[in-house]
mmCIF file of C-alpha atoms in Angstrom:
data_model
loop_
_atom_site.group_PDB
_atom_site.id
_atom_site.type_symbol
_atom_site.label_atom_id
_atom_site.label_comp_id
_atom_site.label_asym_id
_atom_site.label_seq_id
_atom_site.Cartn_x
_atom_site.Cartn_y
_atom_site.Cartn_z
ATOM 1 C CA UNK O 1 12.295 27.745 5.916
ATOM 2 C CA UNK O 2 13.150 31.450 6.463
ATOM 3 C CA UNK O 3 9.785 33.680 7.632
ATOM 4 C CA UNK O 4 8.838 36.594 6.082
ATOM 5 C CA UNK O 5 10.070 39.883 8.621
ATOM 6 C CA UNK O 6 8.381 43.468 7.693
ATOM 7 C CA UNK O 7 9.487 45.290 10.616
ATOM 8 C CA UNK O 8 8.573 48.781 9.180
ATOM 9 C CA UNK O 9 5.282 49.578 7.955
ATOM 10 C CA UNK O 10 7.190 52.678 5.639
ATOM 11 C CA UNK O 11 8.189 49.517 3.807
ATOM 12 C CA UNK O 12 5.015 48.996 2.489
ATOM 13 C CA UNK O 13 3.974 50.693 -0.858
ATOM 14 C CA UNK O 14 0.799 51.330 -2.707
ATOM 15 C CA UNK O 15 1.181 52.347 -6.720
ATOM 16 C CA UNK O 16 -2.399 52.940 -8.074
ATOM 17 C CA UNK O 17 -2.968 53.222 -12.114
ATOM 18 C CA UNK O 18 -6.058 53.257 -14.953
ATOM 19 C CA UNK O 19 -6.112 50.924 -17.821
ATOM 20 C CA UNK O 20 -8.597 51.198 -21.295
ATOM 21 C CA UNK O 21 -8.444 48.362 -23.472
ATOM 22 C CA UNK O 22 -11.292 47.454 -26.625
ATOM 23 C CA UNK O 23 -13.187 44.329 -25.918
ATOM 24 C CA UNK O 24 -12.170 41.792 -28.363
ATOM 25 C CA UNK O 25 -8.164 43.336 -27.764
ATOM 26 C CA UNK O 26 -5.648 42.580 -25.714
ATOM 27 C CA UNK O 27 -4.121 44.606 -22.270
ATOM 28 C CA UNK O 28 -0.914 44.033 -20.270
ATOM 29 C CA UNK O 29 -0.625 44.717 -16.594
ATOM 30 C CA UNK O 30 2.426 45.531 -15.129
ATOM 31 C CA UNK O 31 3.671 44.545 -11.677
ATOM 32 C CA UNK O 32 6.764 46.807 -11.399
ATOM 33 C CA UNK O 33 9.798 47.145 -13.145
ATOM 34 C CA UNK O 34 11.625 44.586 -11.485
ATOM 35 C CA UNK O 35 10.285 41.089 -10.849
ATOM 36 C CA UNK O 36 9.411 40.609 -7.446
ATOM 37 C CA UNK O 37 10.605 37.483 -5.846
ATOM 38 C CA UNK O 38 6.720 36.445 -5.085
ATOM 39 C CA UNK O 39 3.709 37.443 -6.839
ATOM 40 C CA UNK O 40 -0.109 37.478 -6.704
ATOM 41 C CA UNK O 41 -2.581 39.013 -8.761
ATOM 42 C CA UNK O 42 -5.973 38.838 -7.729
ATOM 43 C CA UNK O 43 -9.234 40.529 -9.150
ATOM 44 C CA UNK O 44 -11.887 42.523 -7.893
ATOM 45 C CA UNK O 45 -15.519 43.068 -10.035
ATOM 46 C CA UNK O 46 -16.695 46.500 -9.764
ATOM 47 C CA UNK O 47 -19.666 46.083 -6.840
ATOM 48 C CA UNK O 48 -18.089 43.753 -5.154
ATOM 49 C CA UNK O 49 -15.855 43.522 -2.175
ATOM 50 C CA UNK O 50 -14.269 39.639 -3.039
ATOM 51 C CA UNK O 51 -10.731 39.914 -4.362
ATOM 52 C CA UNK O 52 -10.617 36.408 -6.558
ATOM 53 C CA UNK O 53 -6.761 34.909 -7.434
ATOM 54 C CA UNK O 54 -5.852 34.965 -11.150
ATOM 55 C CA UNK O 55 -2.199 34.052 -10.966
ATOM 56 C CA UNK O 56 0.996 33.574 -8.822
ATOM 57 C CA UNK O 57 4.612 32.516 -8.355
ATOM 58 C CA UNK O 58 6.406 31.246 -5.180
ATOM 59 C CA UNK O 59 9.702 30.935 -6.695
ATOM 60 C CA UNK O 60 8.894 28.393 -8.688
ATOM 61 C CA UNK O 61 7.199 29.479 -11.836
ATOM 62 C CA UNK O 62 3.679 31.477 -12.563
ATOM 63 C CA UNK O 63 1.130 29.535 -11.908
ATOM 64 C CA UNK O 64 -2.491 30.684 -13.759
ATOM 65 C CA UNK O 65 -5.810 29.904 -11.223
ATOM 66 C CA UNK O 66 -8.704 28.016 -13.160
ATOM 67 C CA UNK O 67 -11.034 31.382 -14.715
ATOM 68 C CA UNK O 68 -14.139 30.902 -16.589
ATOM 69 C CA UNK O 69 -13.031 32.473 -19.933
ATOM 70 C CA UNK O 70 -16.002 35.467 -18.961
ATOM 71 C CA UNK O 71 -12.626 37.691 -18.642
ATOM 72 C CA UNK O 72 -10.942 36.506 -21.858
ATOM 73 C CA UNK O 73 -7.482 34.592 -22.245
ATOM 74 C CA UNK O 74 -4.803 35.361 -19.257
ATOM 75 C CA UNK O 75 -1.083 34.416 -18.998
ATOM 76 C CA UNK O 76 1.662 35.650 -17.353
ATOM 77 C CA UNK O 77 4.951 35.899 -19.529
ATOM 78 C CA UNK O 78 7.691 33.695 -19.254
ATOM 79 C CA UNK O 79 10.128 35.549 -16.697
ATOM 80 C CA UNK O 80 7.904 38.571 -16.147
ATOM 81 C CA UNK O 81 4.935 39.301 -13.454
ATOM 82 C CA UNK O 82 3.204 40.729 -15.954
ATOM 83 C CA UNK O 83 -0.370 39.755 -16.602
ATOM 84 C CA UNK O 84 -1.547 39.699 -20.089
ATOM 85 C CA UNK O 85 -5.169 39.279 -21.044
ATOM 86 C CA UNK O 86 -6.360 38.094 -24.164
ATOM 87 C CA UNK O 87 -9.392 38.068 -26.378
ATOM 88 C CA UNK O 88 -10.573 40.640 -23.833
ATOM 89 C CA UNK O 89 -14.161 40.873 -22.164
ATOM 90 C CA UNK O 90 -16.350 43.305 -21.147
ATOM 91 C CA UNK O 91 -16.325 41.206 -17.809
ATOM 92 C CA UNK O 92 -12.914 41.766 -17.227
ATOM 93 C CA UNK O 93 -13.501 45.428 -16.140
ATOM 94 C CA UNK O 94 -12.410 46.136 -12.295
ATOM 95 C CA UNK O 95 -9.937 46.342 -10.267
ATOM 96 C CA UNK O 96 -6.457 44.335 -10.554
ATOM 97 C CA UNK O 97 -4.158 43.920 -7.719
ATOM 98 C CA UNK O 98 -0.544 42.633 -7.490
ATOM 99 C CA UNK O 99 0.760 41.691 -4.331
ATOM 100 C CA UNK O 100 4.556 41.944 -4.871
ATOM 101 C CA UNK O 101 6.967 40.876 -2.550
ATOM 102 C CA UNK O 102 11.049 41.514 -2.988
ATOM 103 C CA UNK O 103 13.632 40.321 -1.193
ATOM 104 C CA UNK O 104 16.562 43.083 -1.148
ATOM 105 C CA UNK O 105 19.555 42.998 1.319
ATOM 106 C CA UNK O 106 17.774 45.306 3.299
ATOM 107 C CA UNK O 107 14.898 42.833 4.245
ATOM 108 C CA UNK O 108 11.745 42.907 2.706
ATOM 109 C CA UNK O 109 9.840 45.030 0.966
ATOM 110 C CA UNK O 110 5.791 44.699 -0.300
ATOM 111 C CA UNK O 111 4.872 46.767 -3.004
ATOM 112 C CA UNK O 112 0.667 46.642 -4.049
ATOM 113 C CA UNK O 113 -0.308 47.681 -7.296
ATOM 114 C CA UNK O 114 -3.568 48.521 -8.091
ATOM 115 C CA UNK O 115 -4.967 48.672 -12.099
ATOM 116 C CA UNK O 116 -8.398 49.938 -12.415
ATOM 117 C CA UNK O 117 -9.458 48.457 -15.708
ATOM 118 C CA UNK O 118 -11.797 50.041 -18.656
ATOM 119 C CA UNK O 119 -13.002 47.568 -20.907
ATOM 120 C CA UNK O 120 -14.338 49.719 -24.076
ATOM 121 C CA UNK O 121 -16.793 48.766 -27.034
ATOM 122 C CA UNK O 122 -14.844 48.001 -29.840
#
């Protein structure tokens, strides 16, 4: 099994952006343009300081982590890193991170995105 190498921090990047969705509706979260060759999303409720995991693939497929439904309906797109919440809570407001990594011919590269999530009244 090949480790994972970052030998320059520069090749770490953080990507920060705001989300609004109506409770009851439906929001997508994107995790780049490209799909990364790993992904995790994890979850962070406002006042807190515990990132949770909601999702990730190791090569092999997305795989969802067990979520009381106090957030709403998740899934992850076939052949996407996407994350796509359903039936949408007020509970699902926060903060969203994806932990991307992608394998270029360069070496590695991590990529963190960050989606601060609204939930509105519908």
């Amino acid at each position: 099994m090949r480790s994972l190498e970052i030998l320059d921090p520069e090749e770490v990047e953080y990507i920060r952006s705001h989300a609004a969705a109506a409770a009851g509706g439906s929001v997508t979260l994107d995790c780049g343009s490209t799909m990364p060759t790993i992904f995790i999303w994890g979850f962070t409720r406002p006042g807190t300081d515990s990132n949770v995991a909601l999702a990730y693939n190791y090569g092999q497929g997305p795989k969802l982590q067990y979520q009381s439904s106090s957030q709403g309906r998740m899934r992850v797109p076939a052949n996407t890193s996407a994350l796509v919440i359903e039936e949408l809570q007020r509970e699902a407001a926060g903060m969203y991170t994806c932990q991307a990594l992608y394998d270029t011919d360069e070496g590695a590269r991590v990529t963190f995105y960050f989606t601060r999530l609204d939930v509105e009244d519908d």
